[in-house]
XYZ file of C-alpha atoms in Angstrom:
210
model
C 129.908 -1.182 30.783
C 127.513 -0.598 33.779
C 124.230 -0.084 33.171
C 121.766 1.891 34.841
C 120.147 -1.027 36.806
C 123.665 -1.474 38.032
C 124.099 2.068 38.845
C 120.929 2.080 40.857
C 122.103 -1.110 42.847
C 125.393 0.261 43.815
C 123.464 3.427 44.940
C 121.186 1.215 47.076
C 124.224 -0.834 48.290
C 125.932 2.139 49.638
C 122.662 3.738 51.003
C 122.196 0.200 52.794
C 125.755 0.369 54.201
C 125.345 3.983 55.421
C 121.873 3.292 57.165
C 123.421 0.241 58.843
C 126.632 2.303 60.017
C 124.418 5.092 61.480
C 121.998 2.588 63.198
C 125.081 0.604 64.814
C 126.307 4.219 66.145
C 123.022 4.852 67.358
C 122.996 1.465 69.279
C 126.492 2.074 70.509
C 125.630 5.268 71.808
C 122.736 4.291 73.802
C 124.671 1.174 75.533
C 127.598 3.513 76.140
C 125.222 6.197 78.054
C 123.828 3.262 80.218
C 127.122 1.775 81.040
C 128.270 5.558 81.847
C 125.306 5.899 84.332
C 126.130 2.482 85.884
C 129.504 3.707 86.365
C 128.880 7.120 87.234
C 130.375 8.729 84.162
C 128.935 11.406 82.458
C 128.050 10.795 78.614
C 129.200 13.304 76.260
C 129.245 11.787 72.880
C 131.737 13.466 70.842
C 134.997 14.366 72.440
C 136.764 17.721 71.661
C 140.182 18.442 72.814
C 141.282 15.288 73.817
C 144.372 15.523 71.886
C 145.782 18.231 74.079
C 144.849 16.646 77.442
C 146.321 13.416 76.146
C 149.221 14.835 74.575
C 151.787 12.850 76.988
C 150.657 9.534 75.323
C 152.852 9.173 72.443
C 150.076 7.214 70.028
C 147.806 9.932 70.828
C 150.360 12.841 70.204
C 151.917 10.713 66.906
C 148.492 10.453 65.067
C 147.797 12.654 61.776
C 144.092 12.095 61.979
C 141.993 10.942 65.037
C 138.639 11.195 66.563
C 136.999 10.568 69.777
C 133.240 9.297 70.003
C 131.052 8.047 72.732
C 132.924 10.145 75.248
C 132.189 9.032 79.095
C 133.913 11.409 81.445
C 134.636 11.681 85.220
C 136.527 13.877 87.494
C 139.584 12.069 86.758
C 139.064 9.471 83.941
C 137.654 8.847 80.605
C 136.275 6.168 78.324
C 135.844 6.407 74.678
C 135.971 5.093 71.010
C 138.973 6.265 69.258
C 139.441 6.187 65.836
C 143.046 6.664 64.312
C 145.141 7.167 61.108
C 148.754 6.822 61.651
C 150.897 9.116 59.239
C 153.524 6.424 58.506
C 151.429 3.601 57.275
C 151.482 3.248 53.823
C 147.757 2.564 53.511
C 146.067 5.415 55.565
C 143.550 2.767 57.139
C 141.354 3.976 59.739
C 141.525 1.734 62.977
C 138.772 1.838 65.975
C 139.417 0.875 69.424
C 138.163 1.836 72.722
C 140.429 3.938 74.836
C 140.285 4.041 78.827
C 142.053 6.743 80.437
C 142.704 7.444 84.294
C 144.781 10.653 85.818
C 147.754 9.633 87.818
C 147.397 11.433 91.007
C 150.305 13.395 91.396
C 152.645 11.616 89.346
C 154.387 12.762 86.057
C 155.933 9.965 83.962
C 158.060 9.951 80.614
C 156.551 8.302 77.790
C 156.106 4.375 77.910
C 154.207 1.397 76.480
C 153.630 -1.939 78.041
C 152.755 -4.500 75.429
C 151.874 -7.892 75.972
C 154.190 -10.471 74.224
C 152.716 -11.423 70.799
C 150.414 -8.728 70.428
C 150.703 -6.453 67.413
C 150.234 -2.902 67.821
C 149.488 -2.339 63.795
C 149.203 1.086 63.182
C 150.255 2.505 66.724
C 153.627 0.926 66.370
C 155.637 3.746 65.272
C 155.400 5.985 68.225
C 156.630 4.596 71.351
C 160.448 3.930 71.043
C 162.301 1.081 71.284
C 162.255 -2.032 73.522
C 163.562 -1.427 76.773
C 165.974 -4.027 78.391
C 166.031 -4.511 82.009
C 168.866 -5.513 83.636
C 166.996 -7.519 86.263
C 164.210 -9.258 84.431
C 161.539 -11.269 86.162
C 158.054 -12.945 85.469
C 156.461 -9.561 84.251
C 159.135 -9.343 81.458
C 158.496 -12.923 80.122
C 154.916 -11.531 79.582
C 155.301 -7.973 78.428
C 157.738 -5.813 76.579
C 157.967 -2.293 77.726
C 158.664 0.287 74.818
C 160.150 3.835 75.455
C 162.012 6.679 74.115
C 163.849 7.426 77.055
C 165.003 4.037 78.296
C 166.981 5.614 81.264
C 164.053 7.528 82.651
C 161.857 4.214 82.478
C 164.783 2.169 83.978
C 164.902 4.394 87.011
C 161.292 4.822 87.426
C 159.980 1.293 86.576
C 161.827 -0.923 89.203
C 161.691 -4.611 89.362
C 159.371 -4.225 92.378
C 156.845 -2.013 90.590
C 156.884 -4.505 87.485
C 156.357 -7.328 89.901
C 153.177 -5.930 91.143
C 151.941 -4.380 87.591
C 149.051 -6.316 86.209
C 147.830 -4.765 82.911
C 144.429 -5.963 81.658
C 144.603 -9.048 79.972
C 145.216 -8.536 76.113
C 145.479 -4.736 76.286
C 148.265 -2.093 75.574
C 149.037 -0.087 78.597
C 150.537 3.496 77.589
C 151.695 6.164 80.135
C 152.879 9.906 79.712
C 152.609 12.993 81.759
C 149.712 12.368 84.319
C 147.931 9.900 82.279
C 147.629 6.211 81.802
C 145.652 4.740 79.098
C 144.542 1.206 78.219
C 143.211 -0.087 74.802
C 143.145 -2.953 72.192
C 144.491 -2.072 68.837
C 142.287 -2.303 66.367
C 139.144 -3.489 68.395
C 136.274 -1.559 70.151
C 135.426 -3.431 73.573
C 132.111 -4.699 74.223
C 130.098 -2.706 76.982
C 130.288 -5.576 79.595
C 134.101 -5.410 79.327
C 134.414 -2.041 80.388
C 133.823 -2.247 84.139
C 136.659 -4.994 84.421
C 139.206 -3.055 82.144
C 138.377 -0.008 84.286
C 139.040 -1.458 87.515
C 142.212 -2.974 86.387
C 143.486 0.241 84.943
C 142.912 1.926 88.380
C 145.097 -0.555 90.113
C 147.880 -0.103 87.279
C 147.663 3.519 88.252
C 147.983 2.940 91.835
C 151.124 1.112 91.291
C 152.656 3.897 89.211
C 151.783 6.755 91.809
């Protein structure tokens, strides 16, 4: 039986957890706003309508619930924290990761995902199709696996020469579809000091795909 003192203790603990979470998000907002100013991106805060803008990205399109916060936005790119709940997971766990996205200039790609070998994609693993088997594997294919629902179109577009020059940000998943290319580390928000290097590497990948 829980005593009055026990209930009071639980209530105080819950209040402390909520206060800590709010304080953490305020700190994150200040830091992300500072990063945005340095990178020439506008701090928007909560993102709305990004599901539609990124609807060509299979992981975004397949989520039953998701949210976008601490959004930094430029003319053809965005950075935000992305919270997701996948409908096919037995336990509807909410995962948080940082999403970087860049628009592919003049290119429209079928859905695909490039995953470093040995990297679990956890709750994002139900939406990208199966592993593509390339007839001309090289060093890239030893380090990464490519997943897609339409293998024929990816085999046509992602040639050995194009894969050879593709260097995804270390430890991050690279996902494309439509005219967007995104990068994220499943289940982990990136530290502010990591964003500049990842942004630069993502831009190089986008150039290789256009």
